[in-house]
Amino acid sequence: MTGFFISDDFLQSENATRKAALDEDYAALSRALARRGIDSDALTRRVMAFGVAIPTWGVGTGGTRFARFPGPGEPRHLFDKLEDCATIHRLARATPTLSPHFPWDATTDYAALREVAAGYGLAFDAVNSNTFQDQPNQAQSYKFGSLSHVDRAVRAQAIAHNIDCIAIGQKLGSKALTVWIADGSNFAGQSNLTLALDRYLESMAEIYAALPADWRVFLEHKLYEPAFYSTVISDWGTSLAAAQELGPKAQCLVDLGHHAPNVNIEQIVARLIRFGKLGGFHFNDSKYGDDDLDAGSIEPFRLFLVFNELIDAELRGAKGFAPAYMLDQSHNVTDPIESLLQSAIELQRACAQALIVDRPALAAAQAANDALGGHLELKRAFTTDVSPILAMARLRAGGAIAPIETYRASNYRKHKADERPRVAGTSAGIV
């Protein structure tokens, strides 16, 4: 890092004040898990192996349709974002990859960018294209769509941008492209619903043809916003049909906030796994819609149920099962680093809880139509406090026993506020 960083000595000092209590809690939990036939050390190793990507835009202050309130010391440019992402991974040891977004993260030397990231112990996950907003000096406007636009020139521009993103991703070592479009309509009669999808599929076929042999493309659906009457890729069924038509390298991406209210998301996950088309996740949480709240902050049980399906698929050896994980949140009232730390921890928590489900007992209850028995097997895992496992996993991986407390004690945000004078037009965060 070019400025302040959390030193090894400081991290070890913070851990030392908590180590005895952690050892005691870990030993107690280990004994309780052992009575259920669970090896706590094996579980800890599994947690240590779990990782989720941070989107580069996630370390900036977010916003709403009404306003954005920049926070102190927020990133001014991509290399500031790398510093913050490295700090998150240093403390939580759960976020080893970054997911960049173009053109927001465009730079002139991607080899140098990759080298700097590697110096922080970070690699690059899926690259994200942007055809949902116009950029300076852009020849064609996306006001009325991009990949499904009625004008071939607009579609060609959007196709070319996605192909450019693939080329950038190759330089960064990425293996996937995520495509989300805002295309749709706000009025009945504004668009021919069938032809709009046809145009999207034709455009995506050109992008698909440009994928390297070892790449995947993730199709991201969204029910509404900004297209409030109809969205071209509006739900998992449309996404699945499109992925099946495009070919084996096309898979579906699930954002937890991109569904109708009260939809059974874990069932959607199970269906996509069944058809070999689950590409990955954008994790967040929601109360009303696409709220982009911190993962696990509103419905932790739903998050656990999603991971229950993921672990079930892993144990069954489901065909084509290799999901990519990323946090996709908007931090409007919190320190983004703290929110991302906590969210990564909550994903590890849900994963650990899903790993301790008694699968034979659950299967027996299901086979016997024992509705409550099956439910109680899940609840027993969900209500188990696996916090000592998570903390021990962080400690053994070289992270912080208490990441947020350590981060606050370091005064990292204050140091960065001094180092990073606020600038107008920062690309951090989404408005």
XYZ file of N, CA and C in Angstrom, residues 272-376:
315
model
N -31.905 -24.436 -10.863
C -30.779 -24.117 -11.745
C -29.652 -25.139 -11.589
N -29.447 -25.620 -10.372
C -28.461 -26.681 -10.161
C -28.887 -27.931 -10.918
N -30.161 -28.252 -10.825
C -30.688 -29.456 -11.484
C -30.417 -29.459 -12.986
N -30.519 -28.299 -13.601
C -30.313 -28.219 -15.041
C -28.883 -27.843 -15.429
N -27.989 -27.824 -14.436
C -26.592 -27.535 -14.710
C -26.334 -26.122 -15.176
N -27.165 -25.175 -14.742
C -27.060 -23.808 -15.248
C -26.866 -22.761 -14.149
N -26.504 -23.185 -12.948
C -26.224 -22.212 -11.900
C -24.805 -21.687 -12.080
N -24.687 -20.429 -12.500
C -23.378 -19.839 -12.707
C -22.778 -19.257 -11.446
N -23.622 -18.621 -10.643
C -23.108 -18.009 -9.426
C -24.102 -17.082 -8.786
N -23.593 -16.263 -7.842
C -24.449 -15.405 -7.025
C -23.893 -14.004 -6.913
N -24.809 -13.057 -6.798
C -24.521 -11.745 -6.243
C -25.253 -11.709 -4.909
N -24.498 -11.797 -3.825
C -25.105 -11.872 -2.500
C -25.387 -10.486 -1.938
N -26.561 -10.353 -1.355
C -26.981 -9.162 -0.625
C -28.219 -9.564 0.163
N -28.953 -8.611 0.672
C -30.201 -8.917 1.370
C -31.213 -7.836 1.046
N -32.480 -8.135 1.318
C -33.527 -7.177 0.966
C -34.719 -7.309 1.899
N -35.435 -6.218 2.029
C -36.682 -6.188 2.786
C -37.871 -5.991 1.853
N -37.685 -5.136 0.839
C -38.800 -4.785 -0.033
C -38.560 -5.115 -1.503
N -37.315 -5.034 -1.961
C -37.041 -5.254 -3.374
C -35.554 -5.449 -3.565
N -35.012 -4.784 -4.556
C -33.576 -4.873 -4.805
C -32.863 -3.852 -3.931
N -32.890 -4.113 -2.622
C -32.414 -3.132 -1.654
C -30.890 -3.098 -1.538
N -30.224 -4.178 -1.948
C -28.759 -4.263 -1.868
C -28.240 -4.024 -0.455
N -28.946 -4.570 0.534
C -28.507 -4.471 1.918
C -27.440 -5.528 2.207
N -26.783 -5.413 3.342
C -25.714 -6.339 3.694
C -26.231 -7.774 3.764
N -25.469 -8.699 3.220
C -25.858 -10.108 3.213
C -26.114 -10.600 4.637
N -27.231 -11.272 4.817
C -27.572 -11.834 6.113
C -28.115 -10.860 7.121
N -28.313 -9.595 6.732
C -28.748 -8.591 7.703
C -30.261 -8.605 7.932
N -31.015 -9.147 6.988
C -32.477 -9.154 7.101
C -33.009 -10.578 7.229
N -32.591 -11.453 6.341
C -33.117 -12.816 6.332
C -31.976 -13.838 6.376
N -31.336 -13.985 7.509
C -30.235 -14.953 7.597
C -30.686 -16.392 7.379
N -31.934 -16.712 7.735
C -32.402 -18.084 7.533
C -32.500 -18.395 6.049
N -32.944 -17.428 5.258
C -33.010 -17.646 3.813
C -31.606 -17.855 3.242
N -30.650 -17.077 3.726
C -29.276 -17.252 3.269
C -28.785 -18.657 3.600
N -29.096 -19.129 4.791
C -28.734 -20.492 5.183
C -29.392 -21.520 4.271
N -30.660 -21.306 3.936
C -31.362 -22.256 3.082
C -30.772 -22.299 1.677
N -30.292 -21.167 1.207
C -29.594 -21.154 -0.080
C -28.333 -22.006 0.005
N -27.558 -21.823 1.068
C -26.346 -22.607 1.225
C -26.654 -24.079 1.486
N -27.784 -24.356 2.080
C -28.183 -25.745 2.252
C -28.305 -26.440 0.907
N -28.862 -25.737 -0.073
C -28.967 -26.301 -1.420
C -27.590 -26.427 -2.073
N -26.722 -25.458 -1.819
C -25.384 -25.500 -2.409
C -24.566 -26.659 -1.855
N -24.619 -26.856 -0.553
C -23.864 -27.961 0.056
C -24.455 -29.295 -0.370
N -25.772 -29.355 -0.457
C -26.421 -30.584 -0.933
C -25.934 -30.928 -2.336
N -25.858 -29.921 -3.210
C -25.390 -30.159 -4.582
C -23.936 -30.599 -4.603
N -23.129 -29.981 -3.756
C -21.715 -30.352 -3.694
C -21.553 -31.801 -3.258
N -22.277 -32.184 -2.226
C -22.157 -33.547 -1.708
C -22.688 -34.577 -2.693
N -23.667 -34.192 -3.492
C -24.213 -35.100 -4.500
C -23.351 -35.156 -5.757
N -22.401 -34.244 -5.876
C -21.605 -34.177 -7.092
C -22.430 -33.736 -8.277
N -23.257 -32.717 -8.081
C -24.152 -32.256 -9.149
C -23.370 -31.848 -10.389
N -23.883 -32.200 -11.527
C -23.229 -31.931 -12.811
C -23.092 -30.425 -13.053
N -21.902 -30.011 -13.459
C -21.671 -28.610 -13.809
C -21.713 -27.660 -12.636
N -21.541 -28.162 -11.415
C -21.678 -27.331 -10.227
C -20.348 -26.676 -9.883
N -20.215 -25.398 -10.185
C -18.994 -24.637 -9.858
C -19.368 -23.170 -9.743
N -20.227 -22.813 -8.778
C -20.748 -21.436 -8.703
C -19.695 -20.424 -8.306
N -19.812 -19.240 -8.883
C -18.964 -18.103 -8.519
C -19.717 -17.243 -7.512
N -19.027 -16.773 -6.494
C -19.669 -15.998 -5.433
C -19.136 -14.561 -5.420
N -20.058 -13.606 -5.316
C -19.661 -12.201 -5.221
C -20.652 -11.456 -4.337
N -20.159 -10.488 -3.593
C -21.013 -9.587 -2.831
C -21.425 -8.429 -3.732
N -22.699 -8.089 -3.735
C -23.180 -6.974 -4.559
C -24.104 -6.135 -3.692
N -23.534 -5.133 -3.034
C -24.270 -4.358 -2.042
C -24.037 -2.873 -2.248
N -24.960 -2.075 -1.729
C -24.820 -0.619 -1.763
C -24.794 -0.127 -0.325
N -23.677 0.441 0.066
C -23.484 0.839 1.471
C -23.736 2.337 1.602
N -24.948 2.675 1.970
C -25.367 4.074 1.996
C -25.155 4.737 3.349
N -25.241 3.968 4.433
C -25.182 4.561 5.776
C -24.122 3.902 6.661
N -23.351 2.993 6.102
C -22.302 2.316 6.877
C -20.953 2.549 6.205
N -19.894 2.229 6.926
C -18.570 2.190 6.337
C -18.545 0.965 5.419
N -18.287 1.146 4.116
C -18.324 0.004 3.200
C -17.402 -1.136 3.599
N -16.247 -0.816 4.150
C -15.322 -1.872 4.559
C -15.934 -2.712 5.674
N -16.568 -2.062 6.625
C -17.194 -2.811 7.715
C -18.331 -3.690 7.196
N -19.139 -3.142 6.296
C -20.249 -3.923 5.754
C -19.755 -5.131 4.976
N -18.708 -4.948 4.191
C -18.182 -6.063 3.409
C -17.526 -7.110 4.305
N -16.860 -6.671 5.362
C -16.312 -7.614 6.336
C -17.426 -8.466 6.945
N -18.464 -7.795 7.416
C -19.555 -8.518 8.071
C -20.284 -9.434 7.100
N -20.461 -8.972 5.869
C -21.161 -9.791 4.879
C -20.377 -11.042 4.545
N -19.069 -10.916 4.384
C -18.241 -12.093 4.113
C -18.340 -13.087 5.263
N -18.346 -12.575 6.481
C -18.475 -13.439 7.654
C -19.826 -14.155 7.645
N -20.886 -13.440 7.267
C -22.217 -14.049 7.257
C -22.326 -15.149 6.206
N -21.639 -14.991 5.082
C -21.639 -16.063 4.086
C -20.905 -17.286 4.630
N -19.780 -17.067 5.285
C -19.070 -18.187 5.897
C -19.917 -18.857 6.970
N -20.663 -18.042 7.715
C -21.536 -18.597 8.754
C -22.594 -19.513 8.136
N -23.256 -19.024 7.084
C -24.296 -19.825 6.433
C -23.713 -21.098 5.839
N -22.511 -20.986 5.281
C -21.848 -22.160 4.719
C -21.528 -23.177 5.812
N -20.971 -22.714 6.932
C -20.632 -23.616 8.038
C -21.875 -24.279 8.603
N -22.942 -23.517 8.761
C -24.182 -24.088 9.283
C -24.740 -25.147 8.341
N -24.653 -24.892 7.035
C -25.140 -25.873 6.069
C -24.283 -27.137 6.091
N -23.016 -26.981 6.396
C -22.114 -28.132 6.438
C -22.383 -29.043 7.634
N -23.020 -28.518 8.689
C -23.268 -29.359 9.867
C -24.675 -29.928 9.893
N -25.440 -29.731 8.821
C -26.749 -30.390 8.727
C -26.530 -31.903 8.717
N -27.304 -32.609 9.512
C -27.243 -34.068 9.544
C -27.970 -34.587 8.301
N -27.231 -34.807 7.235
C -27.842 -35.179 5.952
C -28.588 -36.512 5.996
N -28.024 -37.546 6.604
C -28.794 -38.797 6.679
C -30.108 -38.633 7.447
N -30.079 -37.911 8.561
C -31.302 -37.704 9.338
C -32.307 -36.881 8.547
N -31.824 -35.889 7.822
C -32.716 -35.067 6.998
C -33.349 -35.908 5.902
N -32.547 -36.734 5.247
C -33.069 -37.590 4.182
C -34.088 -38.584 4.728
N -33.828 -39.114 5.918
C -34.764 -40.067 6.527
C -36.093 -39.396 6.837
N -36.038 -38.181 7.366
C -37.277 -37.456 7.662
C -38.047 -37.165 6.381
N -37.341 -36.790 5.334
C -38.015 -36.504 4.070
C -38.640 -37.756 3.475
N -37.919 -38.876 3.574
C -38.445 -40.132 3.035
C -39.669 -40.610 3.801
N -39.755 -40.224 5.074
C -40.878 -40.639 5.914
C -42.001 -39.603 5.930
N -41.875 -38.568 5.103
C -42.858 -37.474 5.108
C -43.005 -36.845 6.490
N -41.915 -36.822 7.215
C -41.895 -36.206 8.544
C -41.568 -34.720 8.364
N -42.589 -33.925 8.148
C -42.395 -32.515 7.811
C -41.662 -31.759 8.919
N -42.135 -31.920 10.155
C -41.516 -31.200 11.252
C -40.118 -31.735 11.535
N -39.935 -33.048 11.414
C -38.626 -33.630 11.664
C -37.574 -33.077 10.714
N -37.919 -32.983 9.435
C -36.996 -32.422 8.469
C -36.694 -30.968 8.764
N -37.730 -30.224 9.111
C -37.548 -28.816 9.436
C -36.641 -28.640 10.646
N -36.834 -29.483 11.659
C -36.030 -29.364 12.872
C -34.569 -29.697 12.617
